[in-house]
Amino acid sequence: MTRPSTYHVKSFGCQMNVYDGERMAELLAAEGMTPAVGADSADLVVLNTCHIREKAAEKVYSDIGRLRREDGSTPMIAVAGCVAQAEGAEIQRRAKEVDIVVGPQAYHRLPELVAKGRAVDTDMPAASKFDALPARRLSGPTAFLTVQEGCDKFCTYCVVPYTRGAEVSRPWNAVLDEAKALVDAGAQEITLLGQNVNAWEGEDEKGRVQGLDGLIRALDRLPGLARIRYTTSHPNDMRQGLIDAHGEIAKLMPFLHLPVQAGSDRILKAMNRSHSVASYLEVIGRVRAARSDIAISGDYIVGFPGESEADFEATLEIVRATGHAQAFSFKYSPRPGTPAATMEDQVAEAVKDERLQRLQALLGEQQFAFNRATIGRTAEVLIERKGKKPGQTIGKSPWLQSVIVEDGPAIGTLATVEIVAAGPNSLTGLLREIRAAA
Ligand code: SAH
Ligand code: SF4
Ligand code: F3S
């Protein structure tokens, strides 16, 4: 195969995968390759995959099939991400058209693998891939920055500890340097990422041990950066310093994604979550005491093995007790190699479907109510993209709601907007004022 000159990277799954996809694209660009308009015209297609649920993993194979072109040819195909890590060389056996398989901790070697033409690399090398990646050059108004990777929690349903490896925090200086590069490239909002981002720990330039709140305080001092977010957090790592930061740092947006997964202590124990319903609600209480208008998001799983109707009702109850601005909910999906996959009392698919519907109806009501409560208020919106209708632009409120602004200002503007209408999934606003750069 001739050396590819154009590339297309397609990412699935969590924001950390989106981040990795951006870094792979930057890496290929640094090698002199150029981005193709889409997968159809690219010489090299990277499918950056997710393994979290069965459907996500199966999708990879149908996506590979769809890359075949009318004349029967295929581009060079690289499968990256968590399916690559979990299945390795098996992918090439199942899908002969796959040339390269590269795991989430090895993708800095993508150019070498491309040069080889056919290769599998799912190493988890001790040296960090980040040191081998080119500096950030491209950014829109919002940017992701991975500061922590991996997971040591081993929830019994979850593949992440196996696909991403052990918890590692990137060093203080590496994070701040990357943040500066992103701001220089145009980022006004940075979202710090990690599977357990609030477990981040490191030493600052004076050798003092810092947690995520210390990192956020350092970013708060970075000229040009207007907004800071972080995701995703574990209830047990929600330390008081971070909670206090929500009350003290204006640039830290009032939004917290804090998954609890279920509302029954019995199920939480079987999930190996190591927190209880009461400890979760206690954390939420302290967060709200620090920042009363904070929007709370979360993740829920229905139909975990052994979940009874009463257990499920307890999940509805914790949703009511928490009051979400938004949340994600999933049917439990047995993942090969995880302890829950072989537990007895697997819940029937029809029961999972029915529970998911009831949960999503409740979460939908809460989200709509949260959105409606912002009508009549003014909110600062960072404009991210064009809307469907001429003149419209769309951005995010501090509470992560999408806001459609009629006669909206340009992408990258921080605008003060009066919220005039609310739907289940977005708000509509009128421009009142444009804020000068931070
Ligand atoms: N580290 C994060 C979540 C990572 S995965 C955390 O603990 O909060 C994102 C979400 O996918 C999880 O919060 C969980 O709700 C869901 N999930 C993970 N494994 C799953 C499985 N086997 N079946 C269904 N949902 C799952
Ligand atoms: Fe998965 Fe649990 Fe780790 Fe989150 S904390 S990544 S759900 S094992
Ligand atoms: Fe999926 Fe891997 Fe993220 S399994 S959710 S892409 S860590």
PDB file of N, CA and C in Angstrom, residues 179 280 333:
ATOM      1  N   ALA A 179      -2.519  23.750  28.529  1.00  0.00           N
ATOM      2  CA  ALA A 179      -3.603  24.737  28.653  1.00  0.00           C
ATOM      3  C   ALA A 179      -3.197  26.054  27.991  1.00  0.00           C
ATOM      4  N   TYR A 280     -23.623   9.742  48.890  1.00  0.00           N
ATOM      5  CA  TYR A 280     -23.781  10.529  47.656  1.00  0.00           C
ATOM      6  C   TYR A 280     -24.607  11.786  47.917  1.00  0.00           C
ATOM      7  N   SER A 333     -25.345  -3.590  30.357  1.00  0.00           N
ATOM      8  CA  SER A 333     -24.859  -4.388  29.227  1.00  0.00           C
ATOM      9  C   SER A 333     -23.715  -5.273  29.715  1.00  0.00           C
TER      10      SER A 333
END
